[in-house]
């Protein structure tokens, strides 16, 4: 649905029709045939004013706009990929963090990404950019090496620098408003979130070493 809304400027009155059509398409891909709901049932359960024929036409339009390519990487897919790289390279990228601390980072990142996905202003943002911005902001509170890690992942994912900066600024405002909700779900103490002084300061020239290490995976 996010990818479709990036390609078209849909009027608010059609959003429910788009949502139902996307859900129906996704269910046909993921679920077994006998588990795929009937369109009439979806319309009834969602209290939708659109007809079966309108949902079907919207389904065809979505397929056309996406060129029948429905298996696209989402922001969550990119976030999982970035997080996996951090875990695999913990000794290099986050030497002052324990495995337990890194394990707690995953759910926190997913919670923050979910907050972003609820924002209409971020619909047009590329999934890779959104995931990287979420991770970058959190790493900034974790380690003094956050910048070089961000640059390395940015180059790997081929994300424009200006896009990351813009997205980070927008997310900072969103998270400031949603901080209460995040802290309620993840009760991390300040001592857990505050990073310890690193044994050595990572120089900018280390970007190449980090990038090469990640690229070899």
PDB file of N, CA and C in Angstrom, residues 105-187:
ATOM      1  N   UNK A 105      17.710  -3.610  21.253  1.00  0.00           N
ATOM      2  CA  UNK A 105      17.594  -2.539  20.263  1.00  0.00           C
ATOM      3  C   UNK A 105      16.589  -2.882  19.168  1.00  0.00           C
ATOM      4  N   UNK A 106      16.528  -4.157  18.775  1.00  0.00           N
ATOM      5  CA  UNK A 106      15.646  -4.563  17.681  1.00  0.00           C
ATOM      6  C   UNK A 106      14.187  -4.193  17.896  1.00  0.00           C
ATOM      7  N   UNK A 107      13.567  -4.618  19.006  1.00  0.00           N
ATOM      8  CA  UNK A 107      12.165  -4.264  19.252  1.00  0.00           C
ATOM      9  C   UNK A 107      11.931  -2.759  19.346  1.00  0.00           C
ATOM     10  N   UNK A 108      12.903  -2.036  19.899  1.00  0.00           N
ATOM     11  CA  UNK A 108      12.761  -0.588  20.007  1.00  0.00           C
ATOM     12  C   UNK A 108      12.729   0.062  18.627  1.00  0.00           C
ATOM     13  N   UNK A 109      13.596  -0.400  17.739  1.00  0.00           N
ATOM     14  CA  UNK A 109      13.622   0.133  16.377  1.00  0.00           C
ATOM     15  C   UNK A 109      12.309  -0.151  15.652  1.00  0.00           C
ATOM     16  N   UNK A 110      11.771  -1.346  15.848  1.00  0.00           N
ATOM     17  CA  UNK A 110      10.505  -1.700  15.197  1.00  0.00           C
ATOM     18  C   UNK A 110       9.362  -0.832  15.710  1.00  0.00           C
ATOM     19  N   UNK A 111       9.375  -0.544  17.001  1.00  0.00           N
ATOM     20  CA  UNK A 111       8.341   0.321  17.571  1.00  0.00           C
ATOM     21  C   UNK A 111       8.413   1.716  16.971  1.00  0.00           C
ATOM     22  N   UNK A 112       9.614   2.238  16.845  1.00  0.00           N
ATOM     23  CA  UNK A 112       9.774   3.578  16.278  1.00  0.00           C
ATOM     24  C   UNK A 112       9.408   3.599  14.799  1.00  0.00           C
ATOM     25  N   UNK A 113       9.734   2.523  14.088  1.00  0.00           N
ATOM     26  CA  UNK A 113       9.358   2.458  12.677  1.00  0.00           C
ATOM     27  C   UNK A 113       7.841   2.422  12.533  1.00  0.00           C
ATOM     28  N   UNK A 114       7.166   1.712  13.423  1.00  0.00           N
ATOM     29  CA  UNK A 114       5.705   1.648  13.369  1.00  0.00           C
ATOM     30  C   UNK A 114       5.098   3.029  13.565  1.00  0.00           C
ATOM     31  N   UNK A 115       5.694   3.817  14.445  1.00  0.00           N
ATOM     32  CA  UNK A 115       5.231   5.194  14.634  1.00  0.00           C
ATOM     33  C   UNK A 115       5.365   5.976  13.329  1.00  0.00           C
ATOM     34  N   UNK A 116       6.469   5.752  12.626  1.00  0.00           N
ATOM     35  CA  UNK A 116       6.703   6.449  11.351  1.00  0.00           C
ATOM     36  C   UNK A 116       5.689   6.033  10.291  1.00  0.00           C
ATOM     37  N   UNK A 117       5.366   4.751  10.261  1.00  0.00           N
ATOM     38  CA  UNK A 117       4.448   4.247   9.238  1.00  0.00           C
ATOM     39  C   UNK A 117       3.035   4.768   9.431  1.00  0.00           C
ATOM     40  N   UNK A 118       2.752   5.288  10.610  1.00  0.00           N
ATOM     41  CA  UNK A 118       1.433   5.864  10.872  1.00  0.00           C
ATOM     42  C   UNK A 118       1.345   7.328  10.451  1.00  0.00           C
ATOM     43  N   UNK A 119       2.462   7.882   9.971  1.00  0.00           N
ATOM     44  CA  UNK A 119       2.504   9.299   9.613  1.00  0.00           C
ATOM     45  C   UNK A 119       2.253   9.478   8.112  1.00  0.00           C
ATOM     46  N   UNK A 120       1.204  10.212   7.785  1.00  0.00           N
ATOM     47  CA  UNK A 120       0.877  10.447   6.376  1.00  0.00           C
ATOM     48  C   UNK A 120       1.976  11.224   5.662  1.00  0.00           C
ATOM     49  N   UNK A 121       2.701  12.052   6.394  1.00  0.00           N
ATOM     50  CA  UNK A 121       3.745  12.876   5.780  1.00  0.00           C
ATOM     51  C   UNK A 121       4.931  12.054   5.290  1.00  0.00           C
ATOM     52  N   UNK A 122       5.034  10.794   5.742  1.00  0.00           N
ATOM     53  CA  UNK A 122       6.171   9.954   5.369  1.00  0.00           C
ATOM     54  C   UNK A 122       5.824   8.916   4.307  1.00  0.00           C
ATOM     55  N   UNK A 123       4.620   8.986   3.783  1.00  0.00           N
ATOM     56  CA  UNK A 123       4.176   7.983   2.810  1.00  0.00           C
ATOM     57  C   UNK A 123       5.081   7.956   1.580  1.00  0.00           C
ATOM     58  N   UNK A 124       5.524   9.127   1.134  1.00  0.00           N
ATOM     59  CA  UNK A 124       6.328   9.207  -0.087  1.00  0.00           C
ATOM     60  C   UNK A 124       7.808   8.921   0.148  1.00  0.00           C
ATOM     61  N   UNK A 125       8.205   8.673   1.382  1.00  0.00           N
ATOM     62  CA  UNK A 125       9.611   8.416   1.693  1.00  0.00           C
ATOM     63  C   UNK A 125      10.000   6.999   1.287  1.00  0.00           C
ATOM     64  N   UNK A 126      11.152   6.868   0.657  1.00  0.00           N
ATOM     65  CA  UNK A 126      11.615   5.545   0.246  1.00  0.00           C
ATOM     66  C   UNK A 126      11.829   4.655   1.470  1.00  0.00           C
ATOM     67  N   UNK A 127      11.476   3.375   1.380  1.00  0.00           N
ATOM     68  CA  UNK A 127      11.634   2.468   2.527  1.00  0.00           C
ATOM     69  C   UNK A 127      13.053   2.419   3.071  1.00  0.00           C
ATOM     70  N   UNK A 128      14.050   2.390   2.186  1.00  0.00           N
ATOM     71  CA  UNK A 128      15.439   2.323   2.641  1.00  0.00           C
ATOM     72  C   UNK A 128      15.838   3.588   3.392  1.00  0.00           C
ATOM     73  N   UNK A 129      15.367   4.738   2.914  1.00  0.00           N
ATOM     74  CA  UNK A 129      15.676   6.010   3.574  1.00  0.00           C
ATOM     75  C   UNK A 129      15.041   6.073   4.953  1.00  0.00           C
ATOM     76  N   UNK A 130      13.793   5.657   5.046  1.00  0.00           N
ATOM     77  CA  UNK A 130      13.079   5.692   6.320  1.00  0.00           C
ATOM     78  C   UNK A 130      13.737   4.776   7.344  1.00  0.00           C
ATOM     79  N   UNK A 131      14.067   3.563   6.931  1.00  0.00           N
ATOM     80  CA  UNK A 131      14.692   2.610   7.851  1.00  0.00           C
ATOM     81  C   UNK A 131      16.048   3.114   8.331  1.00  0.00           C
ATOM     82  N   UNK A 132      16.829   3.671   7.421  1.00  0.00           N
ATOM     83  CA  UNK A 132      18.157   4.165   7.787  1.00  0.00           C
ATOM     84  C   UNK A 132      18.057   5.363   8.721  1.00  0.00           C
ATOM     85  N   UNK A 133      17.093   6.239   8.488  1.00  0.00           N
ATOM     86  CA  UNK A 133      16.926   7.413   9.345  1.00  0.00           C
ATOM     87  C   UNK A 133      16.526   7.002  10.761  1.00  0.00           C
ATOM     88  N   UNK A 134      15.642   6.017  10.868  1.00  0.00           N
ATOM     89  CA  UNK A 134      15.233   5.516  12.184  1.00  0.00           C
ATOM     90  C   UNK A 134      16.437   4.951  12.934  1.00  0.00           C
ATOM     91  N   UNK A 135      17.207   4.125  12.247  1.00  0.00           N
ATOM     92  CA  UNK A 135      18.380   3.515  12.869  1.00  0.00           C
ATOM     93  C   UNK A 135      19.426   4.559  13.232  1.00  0.00           C
ATOM     94  N   UNK A 136      19.661   5.504  12.341  1.00  0.00           N
ATOM     95  CA  UNK A 136      20.678   6.523  12.567  1.00  0.00           C
ATOM     96  C   UNK A 136      20.371   7.372  13.798  1.00  0.00           C
ATOM     97  N   UNK A 137      19.116   7.768  13.948  1.00  0.00           N
ATOM     98  CA  UNK A 137      18.731   8.581  15.105  1.00  0.00           C
ATOM     99  C   UNK A 137      18.943   7.823  16.413  1.00  0.00           C
ATOM    100  N   UNK A 138      18.623   6.541  16.407  1.00  0.00           N
ATOM    101  CA  UNK A 138      18.790   5.756  17.629  1.00  0.00           C
ATOM    102  C   UNK A 138      20.264   5.512  17.931  1.00  0.00           C
ATOM    103  N   UNK A 139      21.054   5.254  16.893  1.00  0.00           N
ATOM    104  CA  UNK A 139      22.485   5.030  17.098  1.00  0.00           C
ATOM    105  C   UNK A 139      23.181   6.277  17.636  1.00  0.00           C
ATOM    106  N   UNK A 140      22.633   7.435  17.318  1.00  0.00           N
ATOM    107  CA  UNK A 140      23.232   8.682  17.802  1.00  0.00           C
ATOM    108  C   UNK A 140      23.214   8.748  19.327  1.00  0.00           C
ATOM    109  N   UNK A 141      22.242   8.077  19.948  1.00  0.00           N
ATOM    110  CA  UNK A 141      22.172   8.036  21.409  1.00  0.00           C
ATOM    111  C   UNK A 141      22.962   6.867  21.979  1.00  0.00           C
ATOM    112  N   UNK A 142      23.470   6.026  21.105  1.00  0.00           N
ATOM    113  CA  UNK A 142      24.156   4.811  21.540  1.00  0.00           C
ATOM    114  C   UNK A 142      25.666   4.901  21.482  1.00  0.00           C
ATOM    115  N   UNK A 143      26.178   5.513  20.436  1.00  0.00           N
ATOM    116  CA  UNK A 143      27.616   5.435  20.193  1.00  0.00           C
ATOM    117  C   UNK A 143      28.126   6.679  19.483  1.00  0.00           C
ATOM    118  N   UNK A 144      29.348   7.100  19.781  1.00  0.00           N
ATOM    119  CA  UNK A 144      29.937   8.232  19.055  1.00  0.00           C
ATOM    120  C   UNK A 144      30.278   7.874  17.610  1.00  0.00           C
ATOM    121  N   UNK A 145      30.192   6.593  17.275  1.00  0.00           N
ATOM    122  CA  UNK A 145      30.503   6.143  15.920  1.00  0.00           C
ATOM    123  C   UNK A 145      29.274   6.139  15.010  1.00  0.00           C
ATOM    124  N   UNK A 146      28.170   6.716  15.480  1.00  0.00           N
ATOM    125  CA  UNK A 146      26.914   6.625  14.732  1.00  0.00           C
ATOM    126  C   UNK A 146      27.026   7.206  13.323  1.00  0.00           C
ATOM    127  N   UNK A 147      27.825   8.264  13.170  1.00  0.00           N
ATOM    128  CA  UNK A 147      27.880   8.935  11.867  1.00  0.00           C
ATOM    129  C   UNK A 147      28.552   8.062  10.811  1.00  0.00           C
ATOM    130  N   UNK A 148      29.684   7.479  11.162  1.00  0.00           N
ATOM    131  CA  UNK A 148      30.386   6.661  10.173  1.00  0.00           C
ATOM    132  C   UNK A 148      29.608   5.385   9.862  1.00  0.00           C
ATOM    133  N   UNK A 149      28.883   4.863  10.850  1.00  0.00           N
ATOM    134  CA  UNK A 149      28.033   3.697  10.600  1.00  0.00           C
ATOM    135  C   UNK A 149      26.913   4.073   9.636  1.00  0.00           C
ATOM    136  N   UNK A 150      26.321   5.243   9.864  1.00  0.00           N
ATOM    137  CA  UNK A 150      25.248   5.714   8.980  1.00  0.00           C
ATOM    138  C   UNK A 150      25.751   5.884   7.554  1.00  0.00           C
ATOM    139  N   UNK A 151      26.924   6.482   7.409  1.00  0.00           N
ATOM    140  CA  UNK A 151      27.488   6.701   6.076  1.00  0.00           C
ATOM    141  C   UNK A 151      27.745   5.373   5.370  1.00  0.00           C
ATOM    142  N   UNK A 152      28.283   4.404   6.110  1.00  0.00           N
ATOM    143  CA  UNK A 152      28.577   3.099   5.512  1.00  0.00           C
ATOM    144  C   UNK A 152      27.300   2.409   5.037  1.00  0.00           C
ATOM    145  N   UNK A 153      26.264   2.419   5.872  1.00  0.00           N
ATOM    146  CA  UNK A 153      24.992   1.801   5.490  1.00  0.00           C
ATOM    147  C   UNK A 153      24.318   2.587   4.374  1.00  0.00           C
ATOM    148  N   UNK A 154      24.489   3.889   4.402  1.00  0.00           N
ATOM    149  CA  UNK A 154      23.908   4.742   3.362  1.00  0.00           C
ATOM    150  C   UNK A 154      24.501   4.413   2.001  1.00  0.00           C
ATOM    151  N   UNK A 155      25.795   4.233   1.950  1.00  0.00           N
ATOM    152  CA  UNK A 155      26.454   3.878   0.693  1.00  0.00           C
ATOM    153  C   UNK A 155      26.035   2.486   0.238  1.00  0.00           C
ATOM    154  N   UNK A 156      25.896   1.588   1.195  1.00  0.00           N
ATOM    155  CA  UNK A 156      25.513   0.221   0.863  1.00  0.00           C
ATOM    156  C   UNK A 156      24.106   0.170   0.275  1.00  0.00           C
ATOM    157  N   UNK A 157      23.192   0.949   0.851  1.00  0.00           N
ATOM    158  CA  UNK A 157      21.797   0.957   0.397  1.00  0.00           C
ATOM    159  C   UNK A 157      21.548   1.963  -0.717  1.00  0.00           C
ATOM    160  N   UNK A 158      22.587   2.718  -1.092  1.00  0.00           N
ATOM    161  CA  UNK A 158      22.490   3.717  -2.161  1.00  0.00           C
ATOM    162  C   UNK A 158      21.391   4.740  -1.865  1.00  0.00           C
ATOM    163  N   UNK A 159      21.478   5.312  -0.681  1.00  0.00           N
ATOM    164  CA  UNK A 159      20.531   6.333  -0.242  1.00  0.00           C
ATOM    165  C   UNK A 159      21.203   7.696  -0.328  1.00  0.00           C
ATOM    166  N   UNK A 160      20.493   8.675  -0.853  1.00  0.00           N
ATOM    167  CA  UNK A 160      21.044  10.020  -0.988  1.00  0.00           C
ATOM    168  C   UNK A 160      21.235  10.669   0.382  1.00  0.00           C
ATOM    169  N   UNK A 161      22.349  11.378   0.532  1.00  0.00           N
ATOM    170  CA  UNK A 161      22.662  12.025   1.800  1.00  0.00           C
ATOM    171  C   UNK A 161      21.600  13.052   2.189  1.00  0.00           C
ATOM    172  N   UNK A 162      21.146  13.836   1.213  1.00  0.00           N
ATOM    173  CA  UNK A 162      20.139  14.864   1.495  1.00  0.00           C
ATOM    174  C   UNK A 162      18.827  14.243   1.964  1.00  0.00           C
ATOM    175  N   UNK A 163      18.492  13.065   1.429  1.00  0.00           N
ATOM    176  CA  UNK A 163      17.253  12.394   1.831  1.00  0.00           C
ATOM    177  C   UNK A 163      17.332  11.921   3.282  1.00  0.00           C
ATOM    178  N   UNK A 164      18.500  11.404   3.662  1.00  0.00           N
ATOM    179  CA  UNK A 164      18.672  10.937   5.041  1.00  0.00           C
ATOM    180  C   UNK A 164      18.582  12.107   6.016  1.00  0.00           C
ATOM    181  N   UNK A 165      19.227  13.211   5.684  1.00  0.00           N
ATOM    182  CA  UNK A 165      19.207  14.388   6.556  1.00  0.00           C
ATOM    183  C   UNK A 165      17.787  14.910   6.727  1.00  0.00           C
ATOM    184  N   UNK A 166      17.074  15.031   5.608  1.00  0.00           N
ATOM    185  CA  UNK A 166      15.694  15.527   5.674  1.00  0.00           C
ATOM    186  C   UNK A 166      14.818  14.600   6.500  1.00  0.00           C
ATOM    187  N   UNK A 167      14.967  13.305   6.275  1.00  0.00           N
ATOM    188  CA  UNK A 167      14.141  12.335   6.987  1.00  0.00           C
ATOM    189  C   UNK A 167      14.477  12.315   8.474  1.00  0.00           C
ATOM    190  N   UNK A 168      15.753  12.423   8.806  1.00  0.00           N
ATOM    191  CA  UNK A 168      16.154  12.464  10.217  1.00  0.00           C
ATOM    192  C   UNK A 168      15.520  13.651  10.932  1.00  0.00           C
ATOM    193  N   UNK A 169      15.513  14.796  10.281  1.00  0.00           N
ATOM    194  CA  UNK A 169      14.942  15.995  10.892  1.00  0.00           C
ATOM    195  C   UNK A 169      13.443  15.828  11.133  1.00  0.00           C
ATOM    196  N   UNK A 170      12.770  15.227  10.165  1.00  0.00           N
ATOM    197  CA  UNK A 170      11.328  15.028  10.318  1.00  0.00           C
ATOM    198  C   UNK A 170      11.025  14.000  11.402  1.00  0.00           C
ATOM    199  N   UNK A 171      11.826  12.937  11.443  1.00  0.00           N
ATOM    200  CA  UNK A 171      11.607  11.906  12.457  1.00  0.00           C
ATOM    201  C   UNK A 171      11.897  12.428  13.858  1.00  0.00           C
ATOM    202  N   UNK A 172      12.875  13.298  13.982  1.00  0.00           N
ATOM    203  CA  UNK A 172      13.201  13.856  15.295  1.00  0.00           C
ATOM    204  C   UNK A 172      11.992  14.578  15.883  1.00  0.00           C
ATOM    205  N   UNK A 173      11.266  15.292  15.048  1.00  0.00           N
ATOM    206  CA  UNK A 173      10.061  15.994  15.507  1.00  0.00           C
ATOM    207  C   UNK A 173       8.956  15.001  15.868  1.00  0.00           C
ATOM    208  N   UNK A 174       8.810  13.966  15.048  1.00  0.00           N
ATOM    209  CA  UNK A 174       7.772  12.963  15.297  1.00  0.00           C
ATOM    210  C   UNK A 174       8.048  12.207  16.590  1.00  0.00           C
ATOM    211  N   UNK A 175       9.306  11.803  16.789  1.00  0.00           N
ATOM    212  CA  UNK A 175       9.649  11.038  17.986  1.00  0.00           C
ATOM    213  C   UNK A 175       9.547  11.883  19.249  1.00  0.00           C
ATOM    214  N   UNK A 176       9.800  13.171  19.113  1.00  0.00           N
ATOM    215  CA  UNK A 176       9.679  14.050  20.276  1.00  0.00           C
ATOM    216  C   UNK A 176       8.240  14.058  20.786  1.00  0.00           C
ATOM    217  N   UNK A 177       7.293  14.008  19.855  1.00  0.00           N
ATOM    218  CA  UNK A 177       5.877  14.000  20.233  1.00  0.00           C
ATOM    219  C   UNK A 177       5.439  12.623  20.739  1.00  0.00           C
ATOM    220  N   UNK A 178       6.088  11.587  20.212  1.00  0.00           N
ATOM    221  CA  UNK A 178       5.671  10.224  20.559  1.00  0.00           C
ATOM    222  C   UNK A 178       6.550   9.587  21.630  1.00  0.00           C
ATOM    223  N   UNK A 179       7.444  10.367  22.233  1.00  0.00           N
ATOM    224  CA  UNK A 179       8.392   9.801  23.200  1.00  0.00           C
ATOM    225  C   UNK A 179       7.686   9.114  24.360  1.00  0.00           C
ATOM    226  N   UNK A 180       6.571   9.643  24.778  1.00  0.00           N
ATOM    227  CA  UNK A 180       5.834   9.052  25.894  1.00  0.00           C
ATOM    228  C   UNK A 180       5.354   7.649  25.552  1.00  0.00           C
ATOM    229  N   UNK A 181       4.843   7.482  24.324  1.00  0.00           N
ATOM    230  CA  UNK A 181       4.339   6.173  23.915  1.00  0.00           C
ATOM    231  C   UNK A 181       5.464   5.155  23.812  1.00  0.00           C
ATOM    232  N   UNK A 182       6.611   5.592  23.300  1.00  0.00           N
ATOM    233  CA  UNK A 182       7.739   4.677  23.143  1.00  0.00           C
ATOM    234  C   UNK A 182       8.287   4.252  24.499  1.00  0.00           C
ATOM    235  N   UNK A 183       8.444   5.208  25.404  1.00  0.00           N
ATOM    236  CA  UNK A 183       9.010   4.894  26.713  1.00  0.00           C
ATOM    237  C   UNK A 183       8.078   4.014  27.527  1.00  0.00           C
ATOM    238  N   UNK A 184       6.781   4.120  27.281  1.00  0.00           N
ATOM    239  CA  UNK A 184       5.829   3.291  28.003  1.00  0.00           C
ATOM    240  C   UNK A 184       5.952   1.830  27.585  1.00  0.00           C
ATOM    241  N   UNK A 185       6.267   1.594  26.309  1.00  0.00           N
ATOM    242  CA  UNK A 185       6.384   0.220  25.819  1.00  0.00           C
ATOM    243  C   UNK A 185       7.766  -0.350  26.077  1.00  0.00           C
ATOM    244  N   UNK A 186       8.754   0.497  26.065  1.00  0.00           N
ATOM    245  CA  UNK A 186      10.136   0.048  26.289  1.00  0.00           C
ATOM    246  C   UNK A 186      10.721   0.865  27.440  1.00  0.00           C
ATOM    247  N   UNK A 187      10.639   0.345  28.637  1.00  0.00           N
ATOM    248  CA  UNK A 187      11.092   1.066  29.824  1.00  0.00           C
ATOM    249  C   UNK A 187      12.589   0.844  30.016  1.00  0.00           C
TER     250      UNK A 187
END
